Structure formats: structure tokens, C-alpha cells
CSV table of C-alpha atoms and ligand atoms in Angstrom, one decimal:
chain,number,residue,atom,x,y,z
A,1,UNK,CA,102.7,124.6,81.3
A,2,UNK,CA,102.0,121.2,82.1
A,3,UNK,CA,103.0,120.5,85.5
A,4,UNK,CA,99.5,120.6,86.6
A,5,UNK,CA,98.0,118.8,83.9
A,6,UNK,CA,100.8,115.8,84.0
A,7,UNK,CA,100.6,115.5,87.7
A,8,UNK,CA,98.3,112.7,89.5
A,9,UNK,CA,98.7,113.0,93.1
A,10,UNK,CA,97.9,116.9,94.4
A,11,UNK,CA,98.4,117.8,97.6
A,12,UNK,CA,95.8,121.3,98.0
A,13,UNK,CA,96.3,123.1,101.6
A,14,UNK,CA,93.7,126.1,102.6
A,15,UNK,CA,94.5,128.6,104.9
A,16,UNK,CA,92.6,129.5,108.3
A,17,UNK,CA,91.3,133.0,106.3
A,18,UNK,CA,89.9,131.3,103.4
A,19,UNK,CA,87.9,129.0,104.9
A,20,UNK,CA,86.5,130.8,107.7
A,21,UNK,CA,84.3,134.6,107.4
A,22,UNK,CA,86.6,137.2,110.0
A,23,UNK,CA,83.9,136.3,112.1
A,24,UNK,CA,85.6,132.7,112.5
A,25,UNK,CA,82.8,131.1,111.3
A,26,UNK,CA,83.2,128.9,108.3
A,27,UNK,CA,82.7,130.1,105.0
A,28,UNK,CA,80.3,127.7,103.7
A,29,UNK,CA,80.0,129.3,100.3
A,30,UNK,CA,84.0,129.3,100.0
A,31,UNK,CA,84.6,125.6,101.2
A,32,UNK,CA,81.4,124.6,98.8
A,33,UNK,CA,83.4,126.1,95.9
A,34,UNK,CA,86.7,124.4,97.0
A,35,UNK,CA,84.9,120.9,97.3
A,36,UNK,CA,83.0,121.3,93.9
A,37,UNK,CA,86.2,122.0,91.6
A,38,UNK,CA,88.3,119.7,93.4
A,39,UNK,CA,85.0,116.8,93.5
A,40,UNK,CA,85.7,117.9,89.8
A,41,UNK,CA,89.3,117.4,89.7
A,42,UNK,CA,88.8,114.3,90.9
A,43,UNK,CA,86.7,113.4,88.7
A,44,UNK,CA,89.3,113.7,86.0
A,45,UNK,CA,91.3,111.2,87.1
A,46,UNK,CA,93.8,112.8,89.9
A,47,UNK,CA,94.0,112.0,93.5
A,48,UNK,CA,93.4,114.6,95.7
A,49,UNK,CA,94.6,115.2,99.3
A,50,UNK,CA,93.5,118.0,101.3
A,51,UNK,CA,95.7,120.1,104.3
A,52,UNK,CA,92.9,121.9,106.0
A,53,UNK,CA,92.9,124.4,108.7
A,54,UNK,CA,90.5,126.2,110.5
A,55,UNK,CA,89.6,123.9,113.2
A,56,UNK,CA,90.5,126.5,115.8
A,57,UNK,CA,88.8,129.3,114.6
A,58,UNK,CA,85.5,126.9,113.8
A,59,UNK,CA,86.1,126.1,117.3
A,60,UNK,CA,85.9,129.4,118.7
A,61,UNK,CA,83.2,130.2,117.1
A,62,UNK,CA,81.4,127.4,117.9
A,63,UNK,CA,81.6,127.9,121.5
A,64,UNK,CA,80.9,131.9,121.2
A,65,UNK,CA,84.2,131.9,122.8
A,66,UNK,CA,84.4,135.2,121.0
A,67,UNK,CA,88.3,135.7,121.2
A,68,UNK,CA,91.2,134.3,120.4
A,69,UNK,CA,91.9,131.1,122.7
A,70,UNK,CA,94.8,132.9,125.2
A,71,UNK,CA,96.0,129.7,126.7
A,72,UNK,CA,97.3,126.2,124.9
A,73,UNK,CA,94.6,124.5,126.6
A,74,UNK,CA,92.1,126.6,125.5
A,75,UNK,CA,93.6,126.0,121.7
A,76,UNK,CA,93.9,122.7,121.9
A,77,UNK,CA,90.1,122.8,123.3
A,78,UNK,CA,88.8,124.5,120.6
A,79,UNK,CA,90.7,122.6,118.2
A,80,UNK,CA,89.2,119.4,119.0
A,81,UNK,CA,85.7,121.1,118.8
A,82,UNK,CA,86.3,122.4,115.6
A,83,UNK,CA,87.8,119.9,113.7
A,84,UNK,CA,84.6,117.8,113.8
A,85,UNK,CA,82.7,120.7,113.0
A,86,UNK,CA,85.1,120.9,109.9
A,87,UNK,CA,84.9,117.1,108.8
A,88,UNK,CA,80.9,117.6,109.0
A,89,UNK,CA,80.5,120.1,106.4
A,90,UNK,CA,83.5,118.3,104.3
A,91,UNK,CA,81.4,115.1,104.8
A,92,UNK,CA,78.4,116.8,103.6
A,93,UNK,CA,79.6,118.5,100.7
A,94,UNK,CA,81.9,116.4,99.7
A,95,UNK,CA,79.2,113.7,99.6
A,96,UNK,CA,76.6,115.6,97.6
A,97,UNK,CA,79.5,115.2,94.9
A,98,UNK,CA,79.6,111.1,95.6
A,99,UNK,CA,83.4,111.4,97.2
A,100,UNK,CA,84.0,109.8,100.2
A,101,UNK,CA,86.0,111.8,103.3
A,102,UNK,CA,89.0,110.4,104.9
A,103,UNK,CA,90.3,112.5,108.4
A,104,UNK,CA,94.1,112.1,109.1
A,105,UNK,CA,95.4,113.9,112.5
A,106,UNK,CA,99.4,114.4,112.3
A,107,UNK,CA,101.7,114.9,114.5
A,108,UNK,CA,105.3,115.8,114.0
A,109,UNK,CA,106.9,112.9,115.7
A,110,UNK,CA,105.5,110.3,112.3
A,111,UNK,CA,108.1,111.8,110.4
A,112,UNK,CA,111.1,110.9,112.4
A,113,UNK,CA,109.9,107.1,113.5
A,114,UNK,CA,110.5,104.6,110.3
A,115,UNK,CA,107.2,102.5,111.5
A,116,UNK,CA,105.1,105.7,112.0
A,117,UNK,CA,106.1,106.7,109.0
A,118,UNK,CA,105.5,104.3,106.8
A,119,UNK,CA,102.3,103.8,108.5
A,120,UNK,CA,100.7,106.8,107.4
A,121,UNK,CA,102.4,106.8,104.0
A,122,UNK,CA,100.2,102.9,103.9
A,123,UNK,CA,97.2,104.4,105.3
A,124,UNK,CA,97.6,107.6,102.6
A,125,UNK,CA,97.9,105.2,99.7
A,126,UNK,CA,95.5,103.0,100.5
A,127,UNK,CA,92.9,105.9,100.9
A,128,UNK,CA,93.6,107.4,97.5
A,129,UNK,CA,93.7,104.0,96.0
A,130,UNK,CA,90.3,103.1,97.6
A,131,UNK,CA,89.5,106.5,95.6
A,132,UNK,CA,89.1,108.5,99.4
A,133,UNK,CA,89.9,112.2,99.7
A,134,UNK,CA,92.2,112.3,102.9
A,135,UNK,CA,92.0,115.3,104.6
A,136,UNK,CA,94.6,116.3,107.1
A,137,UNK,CA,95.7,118.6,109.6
A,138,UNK,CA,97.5,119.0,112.4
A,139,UNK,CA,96.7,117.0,115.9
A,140,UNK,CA,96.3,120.8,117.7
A,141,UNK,CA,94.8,118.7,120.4
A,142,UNK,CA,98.0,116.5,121.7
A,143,UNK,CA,100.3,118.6,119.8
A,144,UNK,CA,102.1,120.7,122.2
A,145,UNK,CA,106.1,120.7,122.3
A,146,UNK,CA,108.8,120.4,119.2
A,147,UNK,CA,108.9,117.0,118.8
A,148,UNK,CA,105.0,117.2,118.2
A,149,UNK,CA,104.4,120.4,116.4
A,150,UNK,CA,105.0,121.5,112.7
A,151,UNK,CA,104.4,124.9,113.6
A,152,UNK,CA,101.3,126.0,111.1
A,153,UNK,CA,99.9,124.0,107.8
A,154,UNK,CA,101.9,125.6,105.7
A,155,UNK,CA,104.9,123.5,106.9
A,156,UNK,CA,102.4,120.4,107.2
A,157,UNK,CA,101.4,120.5,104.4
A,158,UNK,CA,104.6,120.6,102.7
A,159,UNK,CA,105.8,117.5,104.8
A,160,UNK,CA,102.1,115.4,103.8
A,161,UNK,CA,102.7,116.2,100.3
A,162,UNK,CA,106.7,114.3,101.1
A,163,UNK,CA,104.7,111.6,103.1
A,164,UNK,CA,102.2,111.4,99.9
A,165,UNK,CA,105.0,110.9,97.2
A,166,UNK,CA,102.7,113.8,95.7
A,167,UNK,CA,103.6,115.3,92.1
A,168,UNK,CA,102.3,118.7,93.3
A,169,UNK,CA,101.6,120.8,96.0
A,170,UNK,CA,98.6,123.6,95.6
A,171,UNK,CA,98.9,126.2,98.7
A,172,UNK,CA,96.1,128.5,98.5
A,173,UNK,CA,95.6,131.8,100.6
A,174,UNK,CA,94.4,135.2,101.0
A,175,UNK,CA,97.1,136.6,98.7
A,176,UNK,CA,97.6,136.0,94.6
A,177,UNK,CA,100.9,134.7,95.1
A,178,UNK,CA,104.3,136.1,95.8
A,179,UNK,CA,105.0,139.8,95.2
A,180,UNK,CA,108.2,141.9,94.9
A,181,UNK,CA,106.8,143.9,98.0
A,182,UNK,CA,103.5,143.7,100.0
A,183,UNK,CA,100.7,144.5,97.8
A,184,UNK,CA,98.5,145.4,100.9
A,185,UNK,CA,101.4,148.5,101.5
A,186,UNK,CA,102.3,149.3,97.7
A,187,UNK,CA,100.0,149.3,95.2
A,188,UNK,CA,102.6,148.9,92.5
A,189,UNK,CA,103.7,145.5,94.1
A,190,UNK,CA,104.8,142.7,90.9
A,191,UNK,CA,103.5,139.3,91.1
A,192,UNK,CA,105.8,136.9,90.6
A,193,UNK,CA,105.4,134.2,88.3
A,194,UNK,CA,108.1,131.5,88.9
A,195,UNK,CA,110.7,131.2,91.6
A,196,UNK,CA,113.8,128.8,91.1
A,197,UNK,CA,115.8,129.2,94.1
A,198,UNK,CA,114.3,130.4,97.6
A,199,UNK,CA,117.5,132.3,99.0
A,200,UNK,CA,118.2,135.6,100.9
A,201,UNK,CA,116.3,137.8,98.8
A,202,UNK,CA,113.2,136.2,98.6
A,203,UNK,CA,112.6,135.8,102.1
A,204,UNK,CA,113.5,139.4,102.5
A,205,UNK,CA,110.8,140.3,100.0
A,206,UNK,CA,108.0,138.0,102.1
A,207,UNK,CA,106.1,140.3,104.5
A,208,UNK,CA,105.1,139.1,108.4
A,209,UNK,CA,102.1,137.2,109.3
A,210,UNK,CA,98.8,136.0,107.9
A,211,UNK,CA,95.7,136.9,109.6
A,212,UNK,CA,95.0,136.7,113.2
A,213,UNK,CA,92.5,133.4,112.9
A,214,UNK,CA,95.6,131.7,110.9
A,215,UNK,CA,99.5,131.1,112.1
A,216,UNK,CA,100.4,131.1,108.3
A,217,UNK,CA,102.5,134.3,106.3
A,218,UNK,CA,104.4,134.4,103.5
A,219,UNK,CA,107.6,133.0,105.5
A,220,UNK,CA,105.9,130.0,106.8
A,221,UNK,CA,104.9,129.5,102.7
A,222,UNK,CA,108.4,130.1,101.6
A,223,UNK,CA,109.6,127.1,104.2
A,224,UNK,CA,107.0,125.1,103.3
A,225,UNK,CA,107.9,126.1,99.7
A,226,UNK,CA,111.7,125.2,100.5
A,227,UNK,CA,110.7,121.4,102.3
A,228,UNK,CA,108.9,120.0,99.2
A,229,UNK,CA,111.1,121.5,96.3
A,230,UNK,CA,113.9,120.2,97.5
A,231,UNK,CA,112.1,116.8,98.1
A,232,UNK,CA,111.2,117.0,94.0
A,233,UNK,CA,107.8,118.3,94.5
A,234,UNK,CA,107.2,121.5,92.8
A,235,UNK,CA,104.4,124.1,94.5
A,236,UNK,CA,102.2,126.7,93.9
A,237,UNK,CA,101.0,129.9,96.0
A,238,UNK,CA,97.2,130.6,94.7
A,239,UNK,CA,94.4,132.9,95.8
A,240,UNK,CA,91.8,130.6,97.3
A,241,UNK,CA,89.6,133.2,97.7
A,242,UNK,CA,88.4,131.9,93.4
A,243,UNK,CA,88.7,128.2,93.9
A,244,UNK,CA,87.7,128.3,90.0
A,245,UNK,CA,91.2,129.1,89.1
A,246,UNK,CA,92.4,126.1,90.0
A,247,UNK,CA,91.0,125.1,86.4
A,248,UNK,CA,93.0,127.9,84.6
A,249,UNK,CA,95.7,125.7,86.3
A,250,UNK,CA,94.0,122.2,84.9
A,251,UNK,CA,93.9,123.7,81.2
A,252,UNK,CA,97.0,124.6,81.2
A,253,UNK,CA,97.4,128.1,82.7
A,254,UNK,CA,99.5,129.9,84.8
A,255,UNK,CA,98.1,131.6,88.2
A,256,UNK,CA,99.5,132.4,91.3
A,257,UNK,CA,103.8,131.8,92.1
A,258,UNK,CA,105.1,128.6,90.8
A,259,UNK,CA,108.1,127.0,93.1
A,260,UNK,CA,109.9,124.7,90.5
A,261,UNK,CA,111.4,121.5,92.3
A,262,UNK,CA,115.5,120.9,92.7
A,263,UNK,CA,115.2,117.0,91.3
A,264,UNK,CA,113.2,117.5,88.4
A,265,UNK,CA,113.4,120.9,86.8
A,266,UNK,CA,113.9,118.9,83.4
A,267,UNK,CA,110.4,117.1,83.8
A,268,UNK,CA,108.5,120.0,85.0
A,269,UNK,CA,109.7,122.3,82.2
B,1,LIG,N1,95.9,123.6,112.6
B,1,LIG,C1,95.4,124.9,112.8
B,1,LIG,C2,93.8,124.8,112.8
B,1,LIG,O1,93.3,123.9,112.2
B,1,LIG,C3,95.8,125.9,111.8
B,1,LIG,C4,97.2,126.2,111.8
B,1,LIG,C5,97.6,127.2,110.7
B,1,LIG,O2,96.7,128.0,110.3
B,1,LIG,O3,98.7,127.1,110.1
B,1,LIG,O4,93.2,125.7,113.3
């Protein structure tokens, strides 16, 4: 396959439960392996933009809140505490590999204004061409109604990678992919390897929600899955728990569920 390999500008979201222990607390072991292979990627000549959660669970757990935030002001609270906590330790690591950080905050309204718009898509390509690694999420903070609000990084992320005029878009979660049923229920549950048209009967086959520190589930993936294929950008569902596989992808491989775009099948194939 050489989607991977022949694409330049990746768009890579992590989910709420890879980056943070169940404690909420971030996994600094996990998010050190994520920034050394993609520092790596990099370093081969791809731009890389990042879709990170876990602000609100980083939050919580900075504050020894100890539960999950009941009311939107208490998310939006420990959103805003967390997400600095987040772009610290992405600062840090990141640096140790000589990348520089860039933090975007979005909010839903960019999309639908032309000047917002094409405001962030100038500030995203003059980041990546200043060799930056943006890394986005959602303003939790001052997001609060539907005009606002994606509704979870999975659907963000699908919209940055849009807004990025990205080749690729790399989701990576708790789960190896798509299965034919949910692995965690029936151990005989089929990865599937390649999925050409999101209808009926694969979102009958994608189970409820994620975990309870993240909003994301296979539905919100398949949506998000749905946005950017039909915008021409093909995606992948990964296990991020093994950032290494993302080289099995960079030599070549195959790993995880592969969402092949509508507008160019014939390139991807
Ligand atoms: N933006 C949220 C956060 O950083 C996560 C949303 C999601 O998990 O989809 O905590």
C-alpha cells in the first residue's frame, strides 16, 4: 500500500484513553512514544499535525477534582487547566527531538465564516511550512452551543484534516480498528481491513461509546470517517496504545481499518 508512504501532510488525532492512565493523569510514557515516532516521521520529510485530547481529563486530574466535571462550567474549567498542562509536556518532549510546538484552539464557527476560514487554513500552512507541528483541539473553554461545538475530536479532527488540505488522516484509539462486532463482547470479532462505503451496515456494526475520560466511540469515528472521505482524504482507525506501528504503516504495511476516499480511489489504490 502506498497511501501512507506517498502522502505529505498527515493529520494524526489521539483519543482521551490513550493519552491519559484511567487515573486521568497523562500517560507520559504513551505521549513520549507518540512524539518520538512522529519527531521521526517528521524527520522523513512529512508534515505533521496533531488533534489532541485529553485536556479535560489532565484537568481534572490536576486539580484532584477526582470526578468527572458534572457541570459545563466545571468542563470548560478544567479544560482550560489542562490544555496547558498538555502543551507543556508536548513542548517538552517534542523539543528534546528539536521540533517546535504550535497550539491551535478551534471552534466550530471557523468553518462556516469564509475569513475565519481561510484564516486558520493561512495560519496552518504557514506553521507546517515554517516546519512547526500544530497541535489542535477543540476551544472546550468558549465552546458551548451548536454553532461552537464539533461534538468530540473525532469529528474535529476530520474537519482540521479538510481545513489542512491533508493527504491522510491517522485516528488512533483504544481499539485495533473496526470489527464485524465488539471484540470487548465476542472474542471471535473480525478486524476489518478496508472499508469503501460507510452505509447502514457499518454503523450498525460500530458499538456505543469510548471511555468515560473521552466523548469519542466508534460512531463518532465512522462520522468523522464519513466528513474527510468524502472531502478526498482517506483515514485510518489505529491502536495508539503501540505508537510504533505507525511505521509498519510508513514501510508500507497495513494496520488498523483503512477508510478509502470518494475523489481519489484511483490514486490511493
Ligand atoms: N476536547 C476534549 C478534551 O481535550 C476531548 C473531546 C473528545 O475526547 O472527543 O478533553
Amino acid at each position: 500500500m502506498k497511501f501512507f508512504r506517498d502522502s505529505h501532510r498527515i493529520v494524526v488525532k489521539f483519543g482521551t484513553s490513550t493519552l491519559t492512565h484511567s487515573t486521568g493523569h497523562l500517560n507520559l510514557r504513551r505521549i513520549e512514544g507518540l512524539v518520538k515516532v512522529l519527531s521521526d516521521i517528521k524527520n522523513s520529510g512529512k508534515q505533521v499535525v496533531i488533534v489532541s485530547s485529553g485536556a479535560v481529563s489532565a484537568g481534572v486530574a490536576k486539580v484532584g477534582f477526582g470526578t468527572i466535571p458534572r457541570t459545563p462550567e466545571e468542563k470548560q474549567a478544567m479544560a482550560a487547566i489542562g490544555q496547558s498542562e498538555l502543551m507543556k509536556i508536548y513542548d517538552k518532549f517534542f523539543s528534546t527531538y528539536g521540533h517546535t510546538v504550535a497550539q491551535i484552539l478551534m471552534t466550530k464557527d471557523v468553518l462556516t465564516n469564509p475569513i475565519r476560514r481561510a484564516a486558520a487554513e493561512n495560519t496552518f500552512n504557514r506553521l507546517l511550512e515554517m516546519n512547526c507541528i500544530p497541535i489542535v483541539n477543540e476551544n472546550d473553554s468558549i465552546s458551548t452551543d451548536e454553532l461552537t461545538k464539533f461534538g468530540g475530536n473525532d469529528i474535529l479532527s476530520a474537519y482540521v484534516a479538510e481545513v489542512c488540505h491533508a493527504d491522510l488522516l491517522l485516528n488512533l484509539s483504544d481499539i485495533d480498528g473496526l470489527y464485524d462486532s465488539d471484540p470487548r463482547k465476542n472474542p471471535d470479532a473480525r478486524l476489518i481491513d478496508r472499508v469503501d462505503v460507510i452505509d447502514d451496515a457499518i454503523y450498525s456494526i460500530a458499538g456505543g461509546a469510548g471511555t468515560d475520560r473521552g466523548t469519542g466511540g466508534m460512531v463518532a469515528k465512522l462520522k468523522a470517517a464519513e466528513l474527510c472521505t468524502s472531502e478526498g482524504i482517506p483515514m485510518f482507525i489505529l491502536n495508539g496504545h503501540d505508537p510504533e506501528i505507525l511505521y509498519t504503516l510508513l514501510d508500507g504495511g497495513h494496520v488498523g481499518t483503512y477508510f478509502s476516499a470518494k475523489k481519489k480511489d484511483a490514486e490511493n489504490d
